[in-house]
Amino acid sequence: MATQLDQKVTDAIDPSVRERFVDGSVHDVMRQLRKEAPIHHCADSPYGPYWSITKHRDIIEIEALPAIFSSEGARGGISILDQSAAIDQMSMETFIAMDPPRHTAKRRTVSPAFTPSEMTRLSDEIRQRTSDLLDELPRNEEFNWVERVSVPLTTDMLAILFNYPWEERHKLITWSDAITSFDMIENLPEERMALIFEMVTAFHQLWDLRSKSEQTPDLLSMMIHSDALGKMDAQEFLGNMALLIVGGNDTTRNSMSAIPVAFSQYPDEWAKIQNDESLLPNAASEVIRWQTPVAHMRRTVVADAEFHGHKFREGDKIILWYISANRDEAVFDNADKFIADRENARRHLSFGYGVHRCVGARLAELQIQILLSEMVKRKMSFELEGDIVRANNPFVHGILNVPARIGSN
Ligand code: HEM
């Protein structure tokens, strides 16, 4: 437990500083906070004052108390940047920014799309797309893995999930990026609004079209037609579509982008998987732990509360740093290293914890596992031809460029 004195030493630290996410030094800051001030108050930041929670066990404790630590959009939402008015103006309420009991009922409307049997149904098509894409990649020349692999595979995965018009599928990514981009929120608000408006219009048209046609076995149709789910209206459909494309987009993309980075840094771990394919599910979890595609989620304190000797006031912003919990030395040995057969890789908090734990986790794991297994099948080898470029975003922990060169062993 940190003392008041320890807290003073680290008082000036603002772990959300974007440059830290670009140069990777965020891990050093988080290590310092875990050691010296695991519950830390930053009094002044571009996002206002906020608390940082950096230990695995403390994040779990807070996520298990949604009645005190709220996700509600009206209280500020789910990231360090207060919920954007642009989304509210479109009346797009999403259940990730709701508390129980409202959250419970709304989540139930999409969760049937992510059952193990649904994953089996989707897996053949995802495997086929992944396989085709890997075969088309250039060999022995440099290319950006993010552009050539992570973005198209994520786009295809979302289009398959929704049975979305195939030629239009890239738009899902453009809209999702517009919703989450901190740069667009701050610097291009009008362009961003125009894209969100385009998305709303397209989803409305889709709603009209699909409600008049027969039910098909995909999520989109399920949301529109299923009596069991209490038939959602157009507005709810819109919110769910936006949430699902955002939830599944840069998260899965950034996990895939971490694969060549991890294995070029730790080639022995790649060799382990090539020698033993039963490690694939564990290796997929380790990719998701090691990258931590969502650096944090935010909660807002609903009523004054005491937490491990710290006084939280109503309205305080609490940042749950998954990026730190996933490297917490109290849980993960040699936590900075990628270890394909790490025995507790699945304890990562990349998907969060508790009532909001990621509803798409199985789909993300499936996609990463399929990608790894198709890479193993091709006995792929890879090198990085230069430095990777990371996104300057303290929420979406992203990679923009992975200059890769692949070959076959
Ligand atoms: C929620 C991460 C993939 C849809 C979340 C949360 C996190 C997360 C951190 C919030 C958890 C919390 O507050 O406790 C990830 C990561 C992914 C991924 C790291 C990939 C590696 C997906 C996919 C989809 C999806 C593929 C769907 C297509 C959602 C939805 C929620 C959610 C709908 C809201 C759940 C709720 O509030 O009950 N995800 N996600 N995610 N995710 Fe994911």
PDB file of C-alpha atoms and ligand atoms in Angstrom, residues 63 95-96 103 107 114 157-158 161 243-244 247-248 251-252 255 288 293-294 297 299 322 350-353 355-361 363-364, ligand 1:
ATOM      1  CA  GLU A  63     -15.610  -3.463 -11.931  1.00  0.00           C
ATOM      2  CA  PHE A  95     -25.383  -0.395 -23.591  1.00  0.00           C
ATOM      3  CA  ILE A  96     -21.639  -0.224 -22.885  1.00  0.00           C
ATOM      4  CA  HIS A 103     -27.629  -2.590 -19.279  1.00  0.00           C
ATOM      5  CA  ARG A 107     -26.930  -6.648 -23.581  1.00  0.00           C
ATOM      6  CA  PHE A 114     -21.646 -14.789 -29.703  1.00  0.00           C
ATOM      7  CA  MET A 157     -14.958 -10.439 -39.808  1.00  0.00           C
ATOM      8  CA  LEU A 158     -17.484  -7.677 -39.042  1.00  0.00           C
ATOM      9  CA  LEU A 161     -20.922 -11.282 -38.454  1.00  0.00           C
ATOM     10  CA  LEU A 243     -21.382  -0.186 -30.585  1.00  0.00           C
ATOM     11  CA  LEU A 244     -20.600  -3.468 -32.295  1.00  0.00           C
ATOM     12  CA  GLY A 247     -16.241  -2.664 -30.177  1.00  0.00           C
ATOM     13  CA  GLY A 248     -14.975  -5.121 -32.761  1.00  0.00           C
ATOM     14  CA  THR A 251      -9.565  -3.884 -30.796  1.00  0.00           C
ATOM     15  CA  THR A 252      -9.271  -6.938 -33.046  1.00  0.00           C
ATOM     16  CA  SER A 255      -4.372  -7.559 -31.580  1.00  0.00           C
ATOM     17  CA  ILE A 288      -4.458 -10.086 -26.448  1.00  0.00           C
ATOM     18  CA  PRO A 293      -5.888  -3.144 -27.351  1.00  0.00           C
ATOM     19  CA  VAL A 294      -8.097  -1.080 -25.016  1.00  0.00           C
ATOM     20  CA  MET A 297     -12.035   1.942 -19.418  1.00  0.00           C
ATOM     21  CA  ARG A 299     -16.007   4.663 -14.466  1.00  0.00           C
ATOM     22  CA  TYR A 322      -5.896  -2.554 -18.256  1.00  0.00           C
ATOM     23  CA  SER A 350      -8.057  -6.865 -21.952  1.00  0.00           C
ATOM     24  CA  PHE A 351     -11.761  -7.747 -22.169  1.00  0.00           C
ATOM     25  CA  GLY A 352     -12.563  -6.050 -18.866  1.00  0.00           C
ATOM     26  CA  TYR A 353     -14.337  -7.824 -16.047  1.00  0.00           C
ATOM     27  CA  VAL A 355     -21.122  -7.153 -16.157  1.00  0.00           C
ATOM     28  CA  HIS A 356     -19.523  -5.273 -19.055  1.00  0.00           C
ATOM     29  CA  ARG A 357     -16.922  -7.929 -19.902  1.00  0.00           C
ATOM     30  CA  CYS A 358     -16.558  -7.879 -23.678  1.00  0.00           C
ATOM     31  CA  VAL A 359     -19.512  -9.571 -25.362  1.00  0.00           C
ATOM     32  CA  GLY A 360     -17.400 -10.185 -28.519  1.00  0.00           C
ATOM     33  CA  ALA A 361     -14.475 -11.854 -26.697  1.00  0.00           C
ATOM     34  CA  LEU A 363     -15.234 -13.854 -31.748  1.00  0.00           C
ATOM     35  CA  ALA A 364     -12.013 -11.907 -31.238  1.00  0.00           C
TER      36      ALA A 364
HETATM   37  C1  HEM B   1     -16.969  -4.403 -24.293  1.00  0.00           C
HETATM   38  C2  HEM B   1     -12.287  -5.122 -25.308  1.00  0.00           C
HETATM   39  C3  HEM B   1     -13.522  -7.405 -29.438  1.00  0.00           C
HETATM   40  C4  HEM B   1     -18.061  -5.912 -28.786  1.00  0.00           C
HETATM   41  C5  HEM B   1     -15.590  -4.410 -24.214  1.00  0.00           C
HETATM   42  C6  HEM B   1     -14.834  -3.882 -23.109  1.00  0.00           C
HETATM   43  C7  HEM B   1     -13.528  -4.071 -23.403  1.00  0.00           C
HETATM   44  C8  HEM B   1     -13.449  -4.731 -24.680  1.00  0.00           C
HETATM   45  C9  HEM B   1     -12.340  -3.644 -22.574  1.00  0.00           C
HETATM   46  C10 HEM B   1     -15.413  -3.183 -21.863  1.00  0.00           C
HETATM   47  C11 HEM B   1     -15.277  -4.080 -20.656  1.00  0.00           C
HETATM   48  C12 HEM B   1     -15.604  -3.447 -19.341  1.00  0.00           C
HETATM   49  O1  HEM B   1     -16.040  -2.293 -19.276  1.00  0.00           O
HETATM   50  O2  HEM B   1     -15.425  -4.161 -18.329  1.00  0.00           O
HETATM   51  C13 HEM B   1     -12.218  -5.837 -26.492  1.00  0.00           C
HETATM   52  C14 HEM B   1     -11.004  -6.376 -27.068  1.00  0.00           C
HETATM   53  C15 HEM B   1     -11.346  -7.024 -28.222  1.00  0.00           C
HETATM   54  C16 HEM B   1     -12.781  -6.876 -28.381  1.00  0.00           C
HETATM   55  C17 HEM B   1      -9.635  -6.225 -26.444  1.00  0.00           C
HETATM   56  C18 HEM B   1     -10.480  -7.746 -29.210  1.00  0.00           C
HETATM   57  C19 HEM B   1      -9.316  -8.289 -28.915  1.00  0.00           C
HETATM   58  C20 HEM B   1     -14.863  -7.212 -29.616  1.00  0.00           C
HETATM   59  C21 HEM B   1     -15.639  -7.708 -30.738  1.00  0.00           C
HETATM   60  C22 HEM B   1     -16.915  -7.251 -30.570  1.00  0.00           C
HETATM   61  C23 HEM B   1     -16.950  -6.506 -29.322  1.00  0.00           C
HETATM   62  C24 HEM B   1     -15.082  -8.558 -31.877  1.00  0.00           C
HETATM   63  C25 HEM B   1     -18.117  -7.439 -31.450  1.00  0.00           C
HETATM   64  C26 HEM B   1     -18.108  -7.497 -32.736  1.00  0.00           C
HETATM   65  C27 HEM B   1     -18.147  -5.395 -27.511  1.00  0.00           C
HETATM   66  C28 HEM B   1     -19.375  -4.905 -26.917  1.00  0.00           C
HETATM   67  C29 HEM B   1     -19.073  -4.492 -25.621  1.00  0.00           C
HETATM   68  C30 HEM B   1     -17.643  -4.709 -25.441  1.00  0.00           C
HETATM   69  C31 HEM B   1     -20.751  -4.894 -27.584  1.00  0.00           C
HETATM   70  C32 HEM B   1     -20.019  -3.928 -24.567  1.00  0.00           C
HETATM   71  C33 HEM B   1     -20.313  -4.987 -23.516  1.00  0.00           C
HETATM   72  C34 HEM B   1     -21.152  -4.493 -22.358  1.00  0.00           C
HETATM   73  O3  HEM B   1     -21.126  -3.306 -22.050  1.00  0.00           O
HETATM   74  O4  HEM B   1     -21.852  -5.314 -21.759  1.00  0.00           O
HETATM   75  N1  HEM B   1     -14.737  -4.941 -25.153  1.00  0.00           N
HETATM   76  N2  HEM B   1     -13.268  -6.147 -27.313  1.00  0.00           N
HETATM   77  N3  HEM B   1     -15.697  -6.505 -28.779  1.00  0.00           N
HETATM   78  N4  HEM B   1     -17.133  -5.256 -26.598  1.00  0.00           N
HETATM   79 FE1  HEM B   1     -15.224  -5.814 -26.917  1.00  0.00          FE
END
